[in-house]
Amino acid sequence: MGDAFCSDCKKHTEVVFDHSAGDTVCSECGLVLESHSIDETSEWRTFANESNDNDPVRVGGPTNPLLSDGGLSTVISKPNGTTGDYLSSSLGRWQNRGSNPDRGLILAFKTIATMADRLGLVSTIKDRASEIYKKVEDQKSSRGRNQDAILAACLYIACRQEDKPRTVKEICSVANGATKKEIGRAKEYIVKQLEVEMGQAVDMGTIHAGDFLRRFCSNLGMNNQAMKAAQEAVQKSEEIDIRRSPISIAAAVIYIITQLSEEKKPLRDISLATGVAEGTIRNAYKDLYPHISKIIPIWYAKEEDLKNLCSP
């Protein structure tokens, strides 16, 4: 079922897809809105010669506009013990000897996809990161640099631009050994290269403490009520001039909320869940303490409870 505009009904109606005929039919009047549609999904049927072949498809992957051939090149599979082994292995060797200009890009895109999957990122962020890397690679200026740091920095920038930011520490955890300093340098380098190409400043998006809060609360196993209170507190904290990073503010707010709840969390656990040093959380708490009565929701904690909080 889907939604489309029907010319007979003169409105948007629910439509039914007849995959066997390739027709899109209006569910209200029965008008065929589109016929002979091409089904672009994978054909999950096995057409292998051997029953032990675990490849369930006989079609390739989707096209990739970032590759020179669109990702539609043919790859000769390895021999699997059937007839024609000699021909298959020989063709495979010759194909490997041939120069593939996209080989480096394919490996880079796979690495980006692996890092994104480990962080649970959506496909739009993967595509954006791959697009950023392609722009940098086309300038032929990234040779000699740490490739893992470049790929991780592309993913970091893509997260920022898609309004799903991740901390550098989170990116670093899946960056195949690249350090925070290397990723930071790579990010600055990529931003400069993109600015040169586009001739204008790169929009990195704005980071808010609320962007990280739900994930941090989930890592700590906080209940829904405490999570809701933390979100309201973070929103109110943005109205106050507190010159701390959004990540530090999010960690400090979580610390305050947990201290006001029955399930108190030690500072060490909050530091591990948020990736913010304990000293940094204490300093952010010290800046937030004078404004606690303004940012903590009234329904979550009474004034007496706020007075019982330890002073920084």
PDB file of C-alpha atoms in Angstrom:
ATOM      1  CA  MET A   1       0.000   0.000   0.000  1.00  0.00           C
ATOM      2  CA  GLY A   2       1.089   3.531  -0.748  1.00  0.00           C
ATOM      3  CA  ASP A   3      -0.238   6.971  -1.521  1.00  0.00           C
ATOM      4  CA  ALA A   4      -0.596   8.666  -4.932  1.00  0.00           C
ATOM      5  CA  PHE A   5      -2.785  11.206  -6.740  1.00  0.00           C
ATOM      6  CA  CYS A   6      -5.696   9.695  -8.692  1.00  0.00           C
ATOM      7  CA  SER A   7      -6.887  11.684 -11.719  1.00  0.00           C
ATOM      8  CA  ASP A   8     -10.405  10.199 -11.498  1.00  0.00           C
ATOM      9  CA  CYS A   9     -10.866  10.714  -7.747  1.00  0.00           C
ATOM     10  CA  LYS A  10      -9.187  14.142  -7.960  1.00  0.00           C
ATOM     11  CA  LYS A  11      -7.321  13.529  -4.697  1.00  0.00           C
ATOM     12  CA  HIS A  12      -4.557  11.522  -3.104  1.00  0.00           C
ATOM     13  CA  THR A  13      -5.712   7.987  -2.414  1.00  0.00           C
ATOM     14  CA  GLU A  14      -4.205   4.746  -1.257  1.00  0.00           C
ATOM     15  CA  VAL A  15      -2.854   2.625  -4.097  1.00  0.00           C
ATOM     16  CA  VAL A  16      -2.204  -1.094  -4.430  1.00  0.00           C
ATOM     17  CA  PHE A  17       0.872  -2.454  -6.184  1.00  0.00           C
ATOM     18  CA  ASP A  18       0.261  -5.521  -8.346  1.00  0.00           C
ATOM     19  CA  HIS A  19       3.795  -6.887  -8.546  1.00  0.00           C
ATOM     20  CA  SER A  20       2.882  -9.741 -10.910  1.00  0.00           C
ATOM     21  CA  ALA A  21       1.495  -7.369 -13.569  1.00  0.00           C
ATOM     22  CA  GLY A  22       3.562  -4.310 -12.644  1.00  0.00           C
ATOM     23  CA  ASP A  23       0.458  -2.167 -12.169  1.00  0.00           C
ATOM     24  CA  THR A  24      -0.313   0.570  -9.646  1.00  0.00           C
ATOM     25  CA  VAL A  25      -4.066   0.594  -8.977  1.00  0.00           C
ATOM     26  CA  CYS A  26      -6.200   3.129  -7.090  1.00  0.00           C
ATOM     27  CA  SER A  27      -7.881   1.378  -4.151  1.00  0.00           C
ATOM     28  CA  GLU A  28     -11.048   3.518  -4.386  1.00  0.00           C
ATOM     29  CA  CYS A  29     -11.979   3.623  -8.090  1.00  0.00           C
ATOM     30  CA  GLY A  30      -9.770   0.862  -9.521  1.00  0.00           C
ATOM     31  CA  LEU A  31      -8.045   3.080 -12.081  1.00  0.00           C
ATOM     32  CA  VAL A  32      -4.629   1.810 -13.213  1.00  0.00           C
ATOM     33  CA  LEU A  33      -2.370   4.772 -12.476  1.00  0.00           C
ATOM     34  CA  GLU A  34       0.831   3.171 -13.778  1.00  0.00           C
ATOM     35  CA  SER A  35       1.454   0.006 -15.752  1.00  0.00           C
ATOM     36  CA  HIS A  36       4.454  -2.193 -16.521  1.00  0.00           C
ATOM     37  CA  SER A  37       6.461  -0.830 -13.613  1.00  0.00           C
ATOM     38  CA  ILE A  38       9.951  -2.195 -13.169  1.00  0.00           C
ATOM     39  CA  ASP A  39      10.572  -3.961  -9.875  1.00  0.00           C
ATOM     40  CA  GLU A  40      14.022  -2.769  -8.797  1.00  0.00           C
ATOM     41  CA  THR A  41      14.198  -4.903  -5.655  1.00  0.00           C
ATOM     42  CA  SER A  42      16.529  -7.886  -5.371  1.00  0.00           C
ATOM     43  CA  GLU A  43      15.325 -11.170  -6.806  1.00  0.00           C
ATOM     44  CA  TRP A  44      15.814 -13.526  -3.872  1.00  0.00           C
ATOM     45  CA  ARG A  45      15.947 -16.793  -5.780  1.00  0.00           C
ATOM     46  CA  THR A  46      18.885 -19.141  -6.110  1.00  0.00           C
ATOM     47  CA  PHE A  47      20.049 -19.912  -9.645  1.00  0.00           C
ATOM     48  CA  ALA A  48      23.447 -21.339  -8.695  1.00  0.00           C
ATOM     49  CA  ASN A  49      24.807 -24.510 -10.310  1.00  0.00           C
ATOM     50  CA  GLU A  50      25.595 -26.070  -6.957  1.00  0.00           C
ATOM     51  CA  SER A  51      23.198 -26.447  -4.048  1.00  0.00           C
ATOM     52  CA  ASN A  52      25.929 -25.479  -1.588  1.00  0.00           C
ATOM     53  CA  ASP A  53      26.384 -22.075  -3.228  1.00  0.00           C
ATOM     54  CA  ASN A  54      25.151 -19.593  -0.613  1.00  0.00           C
ATOM     55  CA  ASP A  55      24.681 -16.654  -2.969  1.00  0.00           C
ATOM     56  CA  PRO A  56      20.865 -16.182  -3.163  1.00  0.00           C
ATOM     57  CA  VAL A  57      20.813 -13.601  -5.949  1.00  0.00           C
ATOM     58  CA  ARG A  58      21.578 -13.558  -9.651  1.00  0.00           C
ATOM     59  CA  VAL A  59      21.578  -9.781  -9.972  1.00  0.00           C
ATOM     60  CA  GLY A  60      24.141  -7.191  -8.916  1.00  0.00           C
ATOM     61  CA  GLY A  61      23.891  -4.456  -6.355  1.00  0.00           C
ATOM     62  CA  PRO A  62      22.328  -1.040  -6.925  1.00  0.00           C
ATOM     63  CA  THR A  63      24.016   1.493  -9.162  1.00  0.00           C
ATOM     64  CA  ASN A  64      26.517   3.838  -7.567  1.00  0.00           C
ATOM     65  CA  PRO A  65      26.822   7.223  -9.323  1.00  0.00           C
ATOM     66  CA  LEU A  66      30.082   7.892  -7.477  1.00  0.00           C
ATOM     67  CA  LEU A  67      31.869   5.178  -9.491  1.00  0.00           C
ATOM     68  CA  SER A  68      32.997   5.691 -13.080  1.00  0.00           C
ATOM     69  CA  ASP A  69      31.059   2.667 -14.371  1.00  0.00           C
ATOM     70  CA  GLY A  70      28.094   3.210 -12.061  1.00  0.00           C
ATOM     71  CA  GLY A  71      29.000   0.074 -10.119  1.00  0.00           C
ATOM     72  CA  LEU A  72      27.758  -2.142 -12.976  1.00  0.00           C
ATOM     73  CA  SER A  73      31.030  -3.868 -13.827  1.00  0.00           C
ATOM     74  CA  THR A  74      31.168  -7.666 -14.000  1.00  0.00           C
ATOM     75  CA  VAL A  75      33.187  -9.601 -11.433  1.00  0.00           C
ATOM     76  CA  ILE A  76      34.237 -13.169 -12.224  1.00  0.00           C
ATOM     77  CA  SER A  77      33.603 -15.412  -9.239  1.00  0.00           C
ATOM     78  CA  LYS A  78      36.103 -17.845  -7.791  1.00  0.00           C
ATOM     79  CA  PRO A  79      35.924 -21.535  -8.800  1.00  0.00           C
ATOM     80  CA  ASN A  80      33.773 -23.711  -6.555  1.00  0.00           C
ATOM     81  CA  GLY A  81      34.779 -27.200  -7.624  1.00  0.00           C
ATOM     82  CA  THR A  82      32.503 -27.475 -10.646  1.00  0.00           C
ATOM     83  CA  THR A  83      33.429 -27.957 -14.296  1.00  0.00           C
ATOM     84  CA  GLY A  84      35.210 -25.122 -16.007  1.00  0.00           C
ATOM     85  CA  ASP A  85      37.510 -24.403 -13.056  1.00  0.00           C
ATOM     86  CA  TYR A  86      40.479 -23.708 -15.284  1.00  0.00           C
ATOM     87  CA  LEU A  87      38.593 -21.178 -17.411  1.00  0.00           C
ATOM     88  CA  SER A  88      37.055 -19.471 -14.369  1.00  0.00           C
ATOM     89  CA  SER A  89      40.349 -19.203 -12.484  1.00  0.00           C
ATOM     90  CA  SER A  90      42.237 -17.937 -15.531  1.00  0.00           C
ATOM     91  CA  LEU A  91      39.672 -15.247 -16.282  1.00  0.00           C
ATOM     92  CA  GLY A  92      39.655 -14.261 -12.629  1.00  0.00           C
ATOM     93  CA  ARG A  93      43.431 -13.847 -12.602  1.00  0.00           C
ATOM     94  CA  TRP A  94      43.385 -11.743 -15.749  1.00  0.00           C
ATOM     95  CA  GLN A  95      40.626  -9.561 -14.359  1.00  0.00           C
ATOM     96  CA  ASN A  96      42.585  -8.972 -11.154  1.00  0.00           C
ATOM     97  CA  ARG A  97      45.650  -7.997 -13.194  1.00  0.00           C
ATOM     98  CA  GLY A  98      43.664  -5.379 -15.058  1.00  0.00           C
ATOM     99  CA  SER A  99      43.653  -1.871 -13.671  1.00  0.00           C
ATOM    100  CA  ASN A 100      40.397  -0.852 -12.013  1.00  0.00           C
ATOM    101  CA  PRO A 101      40.358   2.909 -11.409  1.00  0.00           C
ATOM    102  CA  ASP A 102      37.577   2.539  -8.852  1.00  0.00           C
ATOM    103  CA  ARG A 103      39.231  -0.138  -6.734  1.00  0.00           C
ATOM    104  CA  GLY A 104      40.396   2.358  -4.119  1.00  0.00           C
ATOM    105  CA  LEU A 105      36.999   4.042  -4.014  1.00  0.00           C
ATOM    106  CA  ILE A 106      35.178   0.731  -3.587  1.00  0.00           C
ATOM    107  CA  LEU A 107      37.392  -0.225  -0.640  1.00  0.00           C
ATOM    108  CA  ALA A 108      36.910   3.222   0.911  1.00  0.00           C
ATOM    109  CA  PHE A 109      33.127   3.061   0.528  1.00  0.00           C
ATOM    110  CA  LYS A 110      33.093  -0.402   2.136  1.00  0.00           C
ATOM    111  CA  THR A 111      35.142   0.909   5.064  1.00  0.00           C
ATOM    112  CA  ILE A 112      32.774   3.850   5.522  1.00  0.00           C
ATOM    113  CA  ALA A 113      29.770   1.510   5.408  1.00  0.00           C
ATOM    114  CA  THR A 114      31.355  -0.769   8.014  1.00  0.00           C
ATOM    115  CA  MET A 115      32.079   2.130  10.374  1.00  0.00           C
ATOM    116  CA  ALA A 116      28.557   3.504   9.898  1.00  0.00           C
ATOM    117  CA  ASP A 117      26.990   0.106  10.604  1.00  0.00           C
ATOM    118  CA  ARG A 118      28.981  -0.233  13.820  1.00  0.00           C
ATOM    119  CA  LEU A 119      27.627   3.142  14.939  1.00  0.00           C
ATOM    120  CA  GLY A 120      24.079   2.339  13.821  1.00  0.00           C
ATOM    121  CA  LEU A 121      23.934   5.168  11.278  1.00  0.00           C
ATOM    122  CA  VAL A 122      21.348   5.367   8.506  1.00  0.00           C
ATOM    123  CA  SER A 123      22.119   4.961   4.820  1.00  0.00           C
ATOM    124  CA  THR A 124      21.777   8.693   4.058  1.00  0.00           C
ATOM    125  CA  ILE A 125      24.779   9.391   6.295  1.00  0.00           C
ATOM    126  CA  LYS A 126      26.781   6.626   4.596  1.00  0.00           C
ATOM    127  CA  ASP A 127      25.989   8.105   1.187  1.00  0.00           C
ATOM    128  CA  ARG A 128      26.891  11.613   2.315  1.00  0.00           C
ATOM    129  CA  ALA A 129      30.220  10.415   3.761  1.00  0.00           C
ATOM    130  CA  SER A 130      31.011   8.553   0.517  1.00  0.00           C
ATOM    131  CA  GLU A 131      30.173  11.665  -1.495  1.00  0.00           C
ATOM    132  CA  ILE A 132      32.483  13.795   0.658  1.00  0.00           C
ATOM    133  CA  TYR A 133      35.319  11.288   0.264  1.00  0.00           C
ATOM    134  CA  LYS A 134      34.812  11.196  -3.516  1.00  0.00           C
ATOM    135  CA  LYS A 135      35.155  15.012  -3.700  1.00  0.00           C
ATOM    136  CA  VAL A 136      38.365  14.909  -1.662  1.00  0.00           C
ATOM    137  CA  GLU A 137      39.763  11.998  -3.666  1.00  0.00           C
ATOM    138  CA  ASP A 138      39.074  13.726  -6.980  1.00  0.00           C
ATOM    139  CA  GLN A 139      41.456  16.510  -5.965  1.00  0.00           C
ATOM    140  CA  LYS A 140      44.304  13.970  -5.627  1.00  0.00           C
ATOM    141  CA  SER A 141      45.638  15.773  -2.566  1.00  0.00           C
ATOM    142  CA  SER A 142      45.002  13.187   0.170  1.00  0.00           C
ATOM    143  CA  ARG A 143      47.871  10.877  -0.793  1.00  0.00           C
ATOM    144  CA  GLY A 144      50.331  10.257   2.010  1.00  0.00           C
ATOM    145  CA  ARG A 145      47.755  11.034   4.684  1.00  0.00           C
ATOM    146  CA  ASN A 146      46.241   8.606   7.175  1.00  0.00           C
ATOM    147  CA  GLN A 147      43.476   6.969   5.143  1.00  0.00           C
ATOM    148  CA  ASP A 148      41.567   5.699   8.191  1.00  0.00           C
ATOM    149  CA  ALA A 149      41.535   9.213   9.661  1.00  0.00           C
ATOM    150  CA  ILE A 150      40.305  10.670   6.349  1.00  0.00           C
ATOM    151  CA  LEU A 151      37.436   8.168   6.146  1.00  0.00           C
ATOM    152  CA  ALA A 152      36.503   8.700   9.795  1.00  0.00           C
ATOM    153  CA  ALA A 153      36.543  12.474   9.308  1.00  0.00           C
ATOM    154  CA  CYS A 154      34.255  12.132   6.281  1.00  0.00           C
ATOM    155  CA  LEU A 155      31.811  10.172   8.431  1.00  0.00           C
ATOM    156  CA  TYR A 156      32.027  12.779  11.205  1.00  0.00           C
ATOM    157  CA  ILE A 157      31.281  15.623   8.771  1.00  0.00           C
ATOM    158  CA  ALA A 158      28.403  13.655   7.211  1.00  0.00           C
ATOM    159  CA  CYS A 159      26.838  13.133  10.651  1.00  0.00           C
ATOM    160  CA  ARG A 160      27.074  16.868  11.337  1.00  0.00           C
ATOM    161  CA  GLN A 161      25.552  17.816   7.998  1.00  0.00           C
ATOM    162  CA  GLU A 162      22.681  15.330   8.392  1.00  0.00           C
ATOM    163  CA  ASP A 163      21.871  16.709  11.881  1.00  0.00           C
ATOM    164  CA  LYS A 164      22.779  13.393  13.520  1.00  0.00           C
ATOM    165  CA  PRO A 165      26.104  14.381  15.120  1.00  0.00           C
ATOM    166  CA  ARG A 166      28.407  11.922  16.825  1.00  0.00           C
ATOM    167  CA  THR A 167      31.257  12.820  19.131  1.00  0.00           C
ATOM    168  CA  VAL A 168      34.815  12.498  17.868  1.00  0.00           C
ATOM    169  CA  LYS A 169      35.332   9.846  20.537  1.00  0.00           C
ATOM    170  CA  GLU A 170      32.458   7.769  19.138  1.00  0.00           C
ATOM    171  CA  ILE A 171      33.858   8.067  15.620  1.00  0.00           C
ATOM    172  CA  CYS A 172      37.315   7.218  16.942  1.00  0.00           C
ATOM    173  CA  SER A 173      36.005   3.956  18.443  1.00  0.00           C
ATOM    174  CA  VAL A 174      35.309   2.575  14.931  1.00  0.00           C
ATOM    175  CA  ALA A 175      38.129   4.333  13.042  1.00  0.00           C
ATOM    176  CA  ASN A 176      40.477   1.323  12.805  1.00  0.00           C
ATOM    177  CA  GLY A 177      43.106   2.790  15.109  1.00  0.00           C
ATOM    178  CA  ALA A 178      43.011   6.455  14.037  1.00  0.00           C
ATOM    179  CA  THR A 179      43.400   8.784  17.026  1.00  0.00           C
ATOM    180  CA  LYS A 180      41.205  11.762  17.951  1.00  0.00           C
ATOM    181  CA  LYS A 181      44.011  14.142  17.006  1.00  0.00           C
ATOM    182  CA  GLU A 182      44.445  12.516  13.577  1.00  0.00           C
ATOM    183  CA  ILE A 183      40.694  12.628  12.914  1.00  0.00           C
ATOM    184  CA  GLY A 184      40.589  16.270  13.993  1.00  0.00           C
ATOM    185  CA  ARG A 185      43.410  17.196  11.627  1.00  0.00           C
ATOM    186  CA  ALA A 186      41.785  15.225   8.814  1.00  0.00           C
ATOM    187  CA  LYS A 187      38.481  17.017   9.419  1.00  0.00           C
ATOM    188  CA  GLU A 188      40.141  20.438   9.152  1.00  0.00           C
ATOM    189  CA  TYR A 189      41.945  19.346   5.988  1.00  0.00           C
ATOM    190  CA  ILE A 190      38.737  18.046   4.354  1.00  0.00           C
ATOM    191  CA  VAL A 191      36.800  21.188   5.222  1.00  0.00           C
ATOM    192  CA  LYS A 192      39.513  23.329   3.591  1.00  0.00           C
ATOM    193  CA  GLN A 193      39.497  21.155   0.467  1.00  0.00           C
ATOM    194  CA  LEU A 194      35.697  21.361   0.179  1.00  0.00           C
ATOM    195  CA  GLU A 195      35.788  25.134   0.649  1.00  0.00           C
ATOM    196  CA  VAL A 196      38.329  25.429  -2.170  1.00  0.00           C
ATOM    197  CA  GLU A 197      36.170  23.299  -4.461  1.00  0.00           C
ATOM    198  CA  MET A 198      32.859  25.028  -3.704  1.00  0.00           C
ATOM    199  CA  GLY A 199      34.293  28.511  -3.234  1.00  0.00           C
ATOM    200  CA  GLN A 200      32.293  29.056  -0.055  1.00  0.00           C
ATOM    201  CA  ALA A 201      32.224  27.999   3.583  1.00  0.00           C
ATOM    202  CA  VAL A 202      31.130  24.436   4.355  1.00  0.00           C
ATOM    203  CA  ASP A 203      27.912  24.192   6.345  1.00  0.00           C
ATOM    204  CA  MET A 204      28.685  21.832   9.234  1.00  0.00           C
ATOM    205  CA  GLY A 205      25.386  22.296  11.024  1.00  0.00           C
ATOM    206  CA  THR A 206      24.901  23.407  14.622  1.00  0.00           C
ATOM    207  CA  ILE A 207      25.462  21.020  17.506  1.00  0.00           C
ATOM    208  CA  HIS A 208      23.004  21.092  20.410  1.00  0.00           C
ATOM    209  CA  ALA A 209      23.222  19.226  23.696  1.00  0.00           C
ATOM    210  CA  GLY A 210      19.895  17.588  22.902  1.00  0.00           C
ATOM    211  CA  ASP A 211      21.451  15.845  19.888  1.00  0.00           C
ATOM    212  CA  PHE A 212      23.439  13.597  22.214  1.00  0.00           C
ATOM    213  CA  LEU A 213      21.130  13.405  25.226  1.00  0.00           C
ATOM    214  CA  ARG A 214      18.806  10.548  24.278  1.00  0.00           C
ATOM    215  CA  ARG A 215      21.713   8.327  23.262  1.00  0.00           C
ATOM    216  CA  PHE A 216      23.625   9.081  26.465  1.00  0.00           C
ATOM    217  CA  CYS A 217      20.536   8.419  28.610  1.00  0.00           C
ATOM    218  CA  SER A 218      19.974   5.133  26.799  1.00  0.00           C
ATOM    219  CA  ASN A 219      23.588   4.102  27.455  1.00  0.00           C
ATOM    220  CA  LEU A 220      23.003   4.701  31.171  1.00  0.00           C
ATOM    221  CA  GLY A 221      19.693   2.811  31.234  1.00  0.00           C
ATOM    222  CA  MET A 222      17.709   5.813  32.522  1.00  0.00           C
ATOM    223  CA  ASN A 223      13.921   5.541  32.689  1.00  0.00           C
ATOM    224  CA  ASN A 224      11.570   7.557  30.472  1.00  0.00           C
ATOM    225  CA  GLN A 225      10.670  10.057  33.191  1.00  0.00           C
ATOM    226  CA  ALA A 226      14.292  10.921  33.902  1.00  0.00           C
ATOM    227  CA  MET A 227      15.015  11.119  30.187  1.00  0.00           C
ATOM    228  CA  LYS A 228      12.117  13.518  29.637  1.00  0.00           C
ATOM    229  CA  ALA A 229      13.289  15.713  32.528  1.00  0.00           C
ATOM    230  CA  ALA A 230      16.816  15.783  31.111  1.00  0.00           C
ATOM    231  CA  GLN A 231      15.533  16.833  27.680  1.00  0.00           C
ATOM    232  CA  GLU A 232      13.534  19.713  29.171  1.00  0.00           C
ATOM    233  CA  ALA A 233      16.522  20.788  31.278  1.00  0.00           C
ATOM    234  CA  VAL A 234      18.799  20.821  28.226  1.00  0.00           C
ATOM    235  CA  GLN A 235      16.333  22.922  26.242  1.00  0.00           C
ATOM    236  CA  LYS A 236      16.118  25.484  29.060  1.00  0.00           C
ATOM    237  CA  SER A 237      19.905  25.522  29.469  1.00  0.00           C
ATOM    238  CA  GLU A 238      20.243  26.825  25.896  1.00  0.00           C
ATOM    239  CA  GLU A 239      18.565  30.039  27.028  1.00  0.00           C
ATOM    240  CA  ILE A 240      21.396  30.630  29.498  1.00  0.00           C
ATOM    241  CA  ASP A 241      24.839  31.844  28.452  1.00  0.00           C
ATOM    242  CA  ILE A 242      26.974  28.876  29.509  1.00  0.00           C
ATOM    243  CA  ARG A 243      30.217  28.700  27.594  1.00  0.00           C
ATOM    244  CA  ARG A 244      30.646  24.959  27.579  1.00  0.00           C
ATOM    245  CA  SER A 245      30.511  22.448  24.763  1.00  0.00           C
ATOM    246  CA  PRO A 246      27.065  20.883  24.129  1.00  0.00           C
ATOM    247  CA  ILE A 247      28.456  17.450  25.014  1.00  0.00           C
ATOM    248  CA  SER A 248      29.699  18.702  28.398  1.00  0.00           C
ATOM    249  CA  ILE A 249      26.345  20.358  29.130  1.00  0.00           C
ATOM    250  CA  ALA A 250      24.471  17.169  28.227  1.00  0.00           C
ATOM    251  CA  ALA A 251      26.704  15.134  30.562  1.00  0.00           C
ATOM    252  CA  ALA A 252      26.302  17.664  33.405  1.00  0.00           C
ATOM    253  CA  VAL A 253      22.501  17.737  33.019  1.00  0.00           C
ATOM    254  CA  ILE A 254      22.396  13.945  33.135  1.00  0.00           C
ATOM    255  CA  TYR A 255      24.488  14.039  36.322  1.00  0.00           C
ATOM    256  CA  ILE A 256      22.053  16.501  37.943  1.00  0.00           C
ATOM    257  CA  ILE A 257      18.970  14.515  36.917  1.00  0.00           C
ATOM    258  CA  THR A 258      20.398  11.236  38.204  1.00  0.00           C
ATOM    259  CA  GLN A 259      21.327  12.835  41.541  1.00  0.00           C
ATOM    260  CA  LEU A 260      17.707  13.982  41.927  1.00  0.00           C
ATOM    261  CA  SER A 261      16.311  10.538  41.146  1.00  0.00           C
ATOM    262  CA  GLU A 262      16.146   7.400  43.239  1.00  0.00           C
ATOM    263  CA  GLU A 263      18.504   5.606  40.851  1.00  0.00           C
ATOM    264  CA  LYS A 264      21.618   7.706  41.361  1.00  0.00           C
ATOM    265  CA  LYS A 265      24.483   7.184  38.929  1.00  0.00           C
ATOM    266  CA  PRO A 266      28.114   7.645  39.963  1.00  0.00           C
ATOM    267  CA  LEU A 267      30.097  10.242  38.065  1.00  0.00           C
ATOM    268  CA  ARG A 268      32.400   7.544  36.691  1.00  0.00           C
ATOM    269  CA  ASP A 269      29.489   5.740  34.959  1.00  0.00           C
ATOM    270  CA  ILE A 270      28.275   8.994  33.403  1.00  0.00           C
ATOM    271  CA  SER A 271      31.793   9.718  32.168  1.00  0.00           C
ATOM    272  CA  LEU A 272      32.022   6.282  30.521  1.00  0.00           C
ATOM    273  CA  ALA A 273      28.564   6.563  28.918  1.00  0.00           C
ATOM    274  CA  THR A 274      29.099  10.073  27.533  1.00  0.00           C
ATOM    275  CA  GLY A 275      32.834   9.989  26.798  1.00  0.00           C
ATOM    276  CA  VAL A 276      33.316  13.208  28.799  1.00  0.00           C
ATOM    277  CA  ALA A 277      36.057  13.363  31.436  1.00  0.00           C
ATOM    278  CA  GLU A 278      34.930  13.492  35.057  1.00  0.00           C
ATOM    279  CA  GLY A 279      36.715  16.815  35.619  1.00  0.00           C
ATOM    280  CA  THR A 280      34.931  18.343  32.621  1.00  0.00           C
ATOM    281  CA  ILE A 281      31.548  17.193  33.940  1.00  0.00           C
ATOM    282  CA  ARG A 282      32.336  18.742  37.342  1.00  0.00           C
ATOM    283  CA  ASN A 283      33.260  22.068  35.732  1.00  0.00           C
ATOM    284  CA  ALA A 284      30.083  22.083  33.621  1.00  0.00           C
ATOM    285  CA  TYR A 285      28.057  21.208  36.746  1.00  0.00           C
ATOM    286  CA  LYS A 286      29.690  24.144  38.530  1.00  0.00           C
ATOM    287  CA  ASP A 287      28.533  26.487  35.745  1.00  0.00           C
ATOM    288  CA  LEU A 288      24.994  25.053  35.751  1.00  0.00           C
ATOM    289  CA  TYR A 289      24.557  24.997  39.538  1.00  0.00           C
ATOM    290  CA  PRO A 290      23.502  28.665  39.948  1.00  0.00           C
ATOM    291  CA  HIS A 291      20.738  28.132  37.345  1.00  0.00           C
ATOM    292  CA  ILE A 292      19.421  24.771  38.553  1.00  0.00           C
ATOM    293  CA  SER A 293      16.085  26.166  39.722  1.00  0.00           C
ATOM    294  CA  LYS A 294      15.492  27.571  36.215  1.00  0.00           C
ATOM    295  CA  ILE A 295      16.414  24.533  34.145  1.00  0.00           C
ATOM    296  CA  ILE A 296      15.137  21.572  36.216  1.00  0.00           C
ATOM    297  CA  PRO A 297      11.411  20.933  35.567  1.00  0.00           C
ATOM    298  CA  ILE A 298       9.144  21.671  38.531  1.00  0.00           C
ATOM    299  CA  TRP A 299       7.264  18.412  38.076  1.00  0.00           C
ATOM    300  CA  TYR A 300      10.468  16.402  38.443  1.00  0.00           C
ATOM    301  CA  ALA A 301      12.054  17.921  41.558  1.00  0.00           C
ATOM    302  CA  LYS A 302      10.865  20.230  44.317  1.00  0.00           C
ATOM    303  CA  GLU A 303      12.815  23.190  45.610  1.00  0.00           C
ATOM    304  CA  GLU A 304      13.822  21.250  48.709  1.00  0.00           C
ATOM    305  CA  ASP A 305      15.335  18.520  46.551  1.00  0.00           C
ATOM    306  CA  LEU A 306      17.366  21.089  44.641  1.00  0.00           C
ATOM    307  CA  LYS A 307      18.752  22.501  47.900  1.00  0.00           C
ATOM    308  CA  ASN A 308      19.913  19.022  48.881  1.00  0.00           C
ATOM    309  CA  LEU A 309      22.169  18.800  45.828  1.00  0.00           C
ATOM    310  CA  CYS A 310      25.844  18.947  46.710  1.00  0.00           C
ATOM    311  CA  SER A 311      27.429  22.294  45.965  1.00  0.00           C
ATOM    312  CA  PRO A 312      30.278  22.251  43.423  1.00  0.00           C
TER     313      PRO A 312
END
